[in-house]
Amino acid sequence: MLKKNENRILPQHIAIIMDGNGRWAKKKGLPRTAGHIAGAKTFKNIARYCNKIGLKYLTVYAFSTENWKRPADEVEGIMNLLRDYLKDAENFKDENIRVRFIGDRTPLADDIKELMAKNENDSKNATGLTLYIAINYGGRDEIVKAAQKIVDSGIKADEINEQLISDMLYTCDCPDPDFIIRPSGEYRISNYLIWQSAYSEFWYSDILWPDFTEKHLEKAIADFNKRNRRFGGI
Ligand code: FPP
């Protein structure tokens, strides 16, 4: 059991780039899909843990607008994991996690779209963690779509401000992430929450996502507590 630091301040919204599944599998001589299977287990474990410690918002990057470039069997493997998770979510109803999806659903399979809508609806009154799963999500695509919505709604140039743009994004009903975690030794934002991360704190680690545990999350949160956030002030 982890020792709880009762004095620590939890970020309000943690966003995670679940990176390193492919390298984890390669190291073990397994197919890349095995890495995603292990990554999906880690995701469920971390989401449950975040709910348990009282985190308000968690966003995970499950599939980007650029990930379609991967081999078809890998894309199918990730989509199947998503399917399994969505079907299985029925069993976790008592966990009180509110599930939402961000990203462009248009090109997704119909059954996945239906399961996503069902999960959102079934969990809409949950009062614990709000879990955002980014599927076919790209930050630039999100901003383009926001601009299109603004033009379509006939808003005048001088009525456009930062709040209005935030309100047009998929994340319109949640606060910006104050903490972004990227394991696997990569130091990039990879088109993730690029508008919302303007003042986010970043945390990197060499650990590969399938090996990421509650302990790593607690270490990251402890480091977050040492940050001096100035938001452009002094
Ligand atoms: C990045 O690692 C990971 C992905 C592109 C997919 C993430 C998907 C999951 C964790 C499983 C499905 C999620 C849900 C919500 C059920 P990578 O493949 O780029 O790793 P690499 O950089 O080592 O190749």
Short mmCIF file of C-alpha atoms and ligand atoms in Angstrom, two decimals:
data_model
loop_
_atom_site.label_atom_id
_atom_site.label_comp_id
_atom_site.label_asym_id
_atom_site.label_seq_id
_atom_site.Cartn_x
_atom_site.Cartn_y
_atom_site.Cartn_z
CA MET A 1 0.00 0.00 0.00
CA LEU A 2 1.30 3.44 -0.86
CA LYS A 3 1.94 5.85 1.94
CA LYS A 4 -0.36 8.82 1.41
CA ASN A 5 0.99 12.30 1.75
CA GLU A 6 -2.06 14.03 3.18
CA ASN A 7 -0.52 17.46 2.66
CA ARG A 8 0.07 17.15 -1.04
CA ILE A 9 -1.95 19.31 -3.40
CA LEU A 10 -3.52 17.36 -6.22
CA PRO A 11 -3.51 18.94 -9.64
CA GLN A 12 -7.07 19.60 -10.75
CA HIS A 13 -6.58 18.08 -14.17
CA ILE A 14 -3.85 15.61 -15.15
CA ALA A 15 -3.31 14.77 -18.82
CA ILE A 16 -1.22 11.77 -19.82
CA ILE A 17 0.47 10.79 -23.09
CA MET A 18 0.48 6.99 -22.77
CA ASP A 19 3.73 6.52 -24.68
CA GLY A 20 6.16 3.61 -24.96
CA ASN A 21 3.87 0.65 -25.57
CA GLY A 22 5.66 -0.34 -28.80
CA ARG A 23 9.13 -0.18 -27.24
CA TRP A 24 7.94 -2.11 -24.19
CA ALA A 25 6.72 -4.92 -26.48
CA LYS A 26 9.90 -4.86 -28.59
CA LYS A 27 12.08 -5.19 -25.49
CA LYS A 28 10.16 -8.35 -24.65
CA GLY A 29 10.23 -9.73 -28.20
CA LEU A 30 6.45 -9.33 -28.48
CA PRO A 31 4.28 -7.78 -31.23
CA ARG A 32 3.45 -4.07 -30.80
CA THR A 33 -0.17 -4.93 -30.09
CA ALA A 34 0.94 -6.77 -26.94
CA GLY A 35 2.38 -3.44 -25.79
CA HIS A 36 -0.98 -1.74 -26.32
CA ILE A 37 -2.75 -4.54 -24.41
CA ALA A 38 -0.37 -3.95 -21.49
CA GLY A 39 -0.83 -0.18 -21.93
CA ALA A 40 -4.62 -0.54 -21.73
CA LYS A 41 -4.23 -2.41 -18.41
CA THR A 42 -2.04 0.38 -17.07
CA PHE A 43 -4.60 2.92 -18.24
CA LYS A 44 -7.42 1.20 -16.31
CA ASN A 45 -5.27 0.89 -13.22
CA ILE A 46 -4.19 4.55 -13.28
CA ALA A 47 -7.72 5.81 -13.99
CA ARG A 48 -9.04 3.84 -11.00
CA TYR A 49 -6.24 5.12 -8.82
CA CYS A 50 -6.88 8.74 -9.86
CA ASN A 51 -10.52 8.27 -8.94
CA LYS A 52 -9.55 6.76 -5.59
CA ILE A 53 -7.30 9.66 -4.60
CA GLY A 54 -9.98 12.20 -5.53
CA LEU A 55 -8.59 13.66 -8.75
CA LYS A 56 -11.24 15.67 -10.55
CA TYR A 57 -10.12 15.35 -14.21
CA LEU A 58 -7.88 12.91 -16.08
CA THR A 59 -7.34 13.03 -19.84
CA VAL A 60 -5.52 10.24 -21.69
CA TYR A 61 -4.26 10.24 -25.26
CA ALA A 62 -5.41 6.91 -26.70
CA PHE A 63 -5.32 7.61 -30.45
CA SER A 64 -4.21 10.71 -32.35
CA THR A 65 -5.32 12.09 -35.71
CA GLU A 66 -1.84 11.04 -36.92
CA ASN A 67 -2.00 7.46 -35.60
CA TRP A 68 -3.95 6.30 -38.70
CA LYS A 69 -0.51 6.23 -40.42
CA ARG A 70 0.36 3.10 -38.41
CA PRO A 71 0.03 -0.39 -39.93
CA ALA A 72 -3.63 -1.43 -40.27
CA ASP A 73 -3.28 -4.34 -37.83
CA GLU A 74 -1.92 -2.03 -35.14
CA VAL A 75 -4.76 0.48 -35.65
CA GLU A 76 -7.25 -2.39 -35.48
CA GLY A 77 -5.56 -3.67 -32.31
CA ILE A 78 -5.98 -0.29 -30.58
CA MET A 79 -9.61 0.01 -31.77
CA ASN A 80 -10.32 -3.48 -30.42
CA LEU A 81 -8.86 -2.52 -27.06
CA LEU A 82 -11.09 0.50 -27.02
CA ARG A 83 -14.10 -1.72 -27.88
CA ASP A 84 -13.21 -4.12 -25.06
CA TYR A 85 -12.84 -1.27 -22.61
CA LEU A 86 -16.16 0.28 -23.61
CA LYS A 87 -18.00 -3.05 -23.33
CA ASP A 88 -16.32 -3.83 -20.04
CA ALA A 89 -17.13 -0.40 -18.57
CA GLU A 90 -20.56 -1.83 -17.66
CA ASN A 91 -18.75 -3.76 -14.93
CA PHE A 92 -17.25 -0.63 -13.43
CA LYS A 93 -20.42 1.40 -13.03
CA ASP A 94 -20.12 1.42 -9.27
CA GLU A 95 -16.77 3.18 -9.59
CA ASN A 96 -18.56 6.47 -10.12
CA ILE A 97 -16.26 7.60 -13.00
CA ARG A 98 -17.76 9.96 -15.58
CA VAL A 99 -16.43 9.07 -19.03
CA ARG A 100 -16.20 11.55 -21.92
CA PHE A 101 -14.46 11.38 -25.28
CA ILE A 102 -12.61 14.11 -27.13
CA GLY A 103 -11.67 14.02 -30.79
CA ASP A 104 -13.36 13.63 -34.16
CA ARG A 105 -15.60 10.56 -34.05
CA THR A 106 -16.60 10.74 -37.72
CA PRO A 107 -14.21 8.10 -39.11
CA LEU A 108 -14.68 5.62 -36.24
CA ALA A 109 -16.62 2.37 -36.67
CA ASP A 110 -20.35 2.69 -35.98
CA ASP A 111 -20.35 0.19 -33.11
CA ILE A 112 -17.53 2.12 -31.40
CA LYS A 113 -19.41 5.40 -31.83
CA GLU A 114 -22.51 3.79 -30.30
CA LEU A 115 -20.54 2.37 -27.38
CA MET A 116 -18.92 5.77 -26.78
CA ALA A 117 -22.30 7.49 -26.67
CA LYS A 118 -23.67 4.78 -24.36
CA ASN A 119 -20.72 5.08 -21.99
CA GLU A 120 -21.07 8.85 -21.86
CA ASN A 121 -24.77 8.60 -21.22
CA ASP A 122 -24.55 5.80 -18.64
CA SER A 123 -21.89 7.62 -16.65
CA LYS A 124 -23.19 11.17 -17.00
CA ASN A 125 -24.34 11.48 -13.39
CA ALA A 126 -21.17 10.04 -11.86
CA THR A 127 -19.66 12.40 -9.33
CA GLY A 128 -16.11 10.99 -9.05
CA LEU A 129 -13.31 11.39 -11.57
CA THR A 130 -14.17 12.80 -14.99
CA LEU A 131 -12.15 10.73 -17.44
CA TYR A 132 -11.58 12.17 -20.89
CA ILE A 133 -10.35 9.68 -23.48
CA ALA A 134 -8.82 11.31 -26.56
CA ILE A 135 -9.66 9.25 -29.66
CA ASN A 136 -8.81 10.49 -33.14
CA TYR A 137 -7.80 13.65 -31.35
CA GLY A 138 -5.43 16.31 -32.66
CA GLY A 139 -4.94 19.74 -31.11
CA ARG A 140 -4.59 21.48 -34.45
CA ASP A 141 -7.66 19.71 -35.82
CA GLU A 142 -9.57 20.80 -32.71
CA ILE A 143 -8.58 24.46 -33.26
CA VAL A 144 -9.51 24.27 -36.97
CA LYS A 145 -12.93 22.88 -36.02
CA ALA A 146 -13.35 25.64 -33.42
CA ALA A 147 -12.59 28.27 -36.10
CA GLN A 148 -15.13 26.65 -38.43
CA LYS A 149 -17.79 26.71 -35.68
CA ILE A 150 -17.08 30.39 -35.01
CA VAL A 151 -17.46 31.29 -38.69
CA ASP A 152 -20.57 29.11 -39.09
CA SER A 153 -22.25 30.78 -36.13
CA GLY A 154 -21.71 34.25 -37.64
CA ILE A 155 -19.64 35.57 -34.72
CA LYS A 156 -17.93 38.88 -35.56
CA ALA A 157 -14.13 39.26 -35.45
CA ASP A 158 -14.21 41.67 -32.50
CA GLU A 159 -16.35 39.21 -30.51
CA ILE A 160 -13.63 36.56 -30.64
CA ASN A 161 -11.58 36.24 -27.48
CA GLU A 162 -9.65 33.50 -25.65
CA GLN A 163 -12.66 32.38 -23.62
CA LEU A 164 -14.77 32.02 -26.75
CA ILE A 165 -12.14 29.82 -28.40
CA SER A 166 -11.84 27.68 -25.24
CA ASP A 167 -15.63 27.31 -25.28
CA MET A 168 -15.49 25.93 -28.82
CA LEU A 169 -13.00 23.16 -27.99
CA TYR A 170 -13.84 19.55 -27.09
CA THR A 171 -12.67 20.36 -23.57
CA CYS A 172 -15.11 23.28 -23.16
CA ASP A 173 -16.54 21.99 -19.90
CA CYS A 174 -13.32 21.18 -18.07
CA PRO A 175 -10.44 23.26 -16.75
CA ASP A 176 -7.13 23.33 -18.66
CA PRO A 177 -4.74 20.57 -17.59
CA ASP A 178 -2.43 21.89 -14.91
CA PHE A 179 -0.14 18.85 -15.19
CA ILE A 180 0.92 16.84 -18.27
CA ILE A 181 2.75 13.54 -17.87
CA ARG A 182 4.71 11.91 -20.69
CA PRO A 183 6.62 8.73 -19.96
CA SER A 184 8.98 6.83 -22.30
CA GLY A 185 11.78 9.39 -22.57
CA GLU A 186 10.16 11.55 -25.27
CA TYR A 187 9.96 15.30 -24.73
CA ARG A 188 7.23 16.39 -27.13
CA ILE A 189 3.62 17.54 -26.90
CA SER A 190 2.67 15.63 -30.09
CA ASN A 191 -0.38 17.75 -30.97
CA TYR A 192 -1.95 17.05 -27.56
CA LEU A 193 -4.07 19.76 -25.92
CA ILE A 194 -1.92 22.43 -27.54
CA TRP A 195 -4.30 25.30 -26.73
CA GLN A 196 -5.11 24.03 -23.24
CA SER A 197 -1.48 23.39 -22.20
CA ALA A 198 -0.40 27.06 -22.39
CA TYR A 199 0.43 27.09 -18.66
CA SER A 200 0.60 23.37 -17.87
CA GLU A 201 3.47 21.93 -15.87
CA PHE A 202 5.21 19.04 -17.63
CA TRP A 203 6.64 15.84 -16.18
CA TYR A 204 8.76 13.41 -18.14
CA SER A 205 10.21 10.02 -17.28
CA ASP A 206 12.04 7.21 -19.03
CA ILE A 207 9.55 4.65 -17.76
CA LEU A 208 7.54 3.00 -20.55
CA TRP A 209 3.76 3.38 -20.18
CA PRO A 210 2.99 -0.33 -19.53
CA ASP A 211 5.43 -0.16 -16.57
CA PHE A 212 3.92 3.05 -15.17
CA THR A 213 2.41 2.47 -11.72
CA GLU A 214 0.64 4.39 -8.96
CA LYS A 215 4.10 4.95 -7.46
CA HIS A 216 5.25 6.85 -10.55
CA LEU A 217 2.08 8.90 -10.47
CA GLU A 218 2.64 9.75 -6.80
CA LYS A 219 6.25 10.75 -7.59
CA ALA A 220 4.99 12.98 -10.42
CA ILE A 221 2.42 14.59 -8.10
CA ALA A 222 5.10 15.14 -5.44
CA ASP A 223 7.23 16.89 -8.09
CA PHE A 224 4.22 18.97 -9.14
CA ASN A 225 3.96 20.13 -5.54
CA LYS A 226 7.49 21.57 -5.78
CA ARG A 227 6.73 23.65 -8.86
CA ASN A 228 6.42 27.40 -8.57
CA ARG A 229 3.64 28.38 -10.95
CA ARG A 230 3.71 32.03 -11.92
CA PHE A 231 1.44 32.17 -14.99
CA GLY A 232 3.58 34.89 -16.53
CA GLY A 233 3.72 36.92 -13.30
CA ILE A 234 6.59 37.07 -10.81
C1 FPP B 1 1.78 5.36 -27.84
O1 FPP B 1 2.80 4.39 -27.70
C2 FPP B 1 0.51 4.71 -27.60
C3 FPP B 1 -0.56 4.73 -28.47
C4 FPP B 1 -0.50 5.41 -29.76
C5 FPP B 1 -1.81 4.01 -28.14
C6 FPP B 1 -2.26 4.12 -26.72
C7 FPP B 1 -3.32 3.11 -26.50
C8 FPP B 1 -3.50 2.40 -25.37
C9 FPP B 1 -2.72 2.62 -24.13
C10 FPP B 1 -4.51 1.31 -25.30
C11 FPP B 1 -5.91 1.67 -25.67
C12 FPP B 1 -6.57 2.65 -24.81
C13 FPP B 1 -7.79 2.56 -24.24
C14 FPP B 1 -8.45 3.78 -23.77
C15 FPP B 1 -8.49 1.28 -24.05
P1 FPP B 1 3.63 3.94 -28.97
O2 FPP B 1 2.91 2.83 -29.64
O3 FPP B 1 3.87 5.13 -29.84
O4 FPP B 1 4.95 3.43 -28.34
P2 FPP B 1 6.41 3.52 -28.98
O5 FPP B 1 6.75 4.98 -29.07
O6 FPP B 1 7.25 2.79 -27.99
O7 FPP B 1 6.35 2.84 -30.32
#
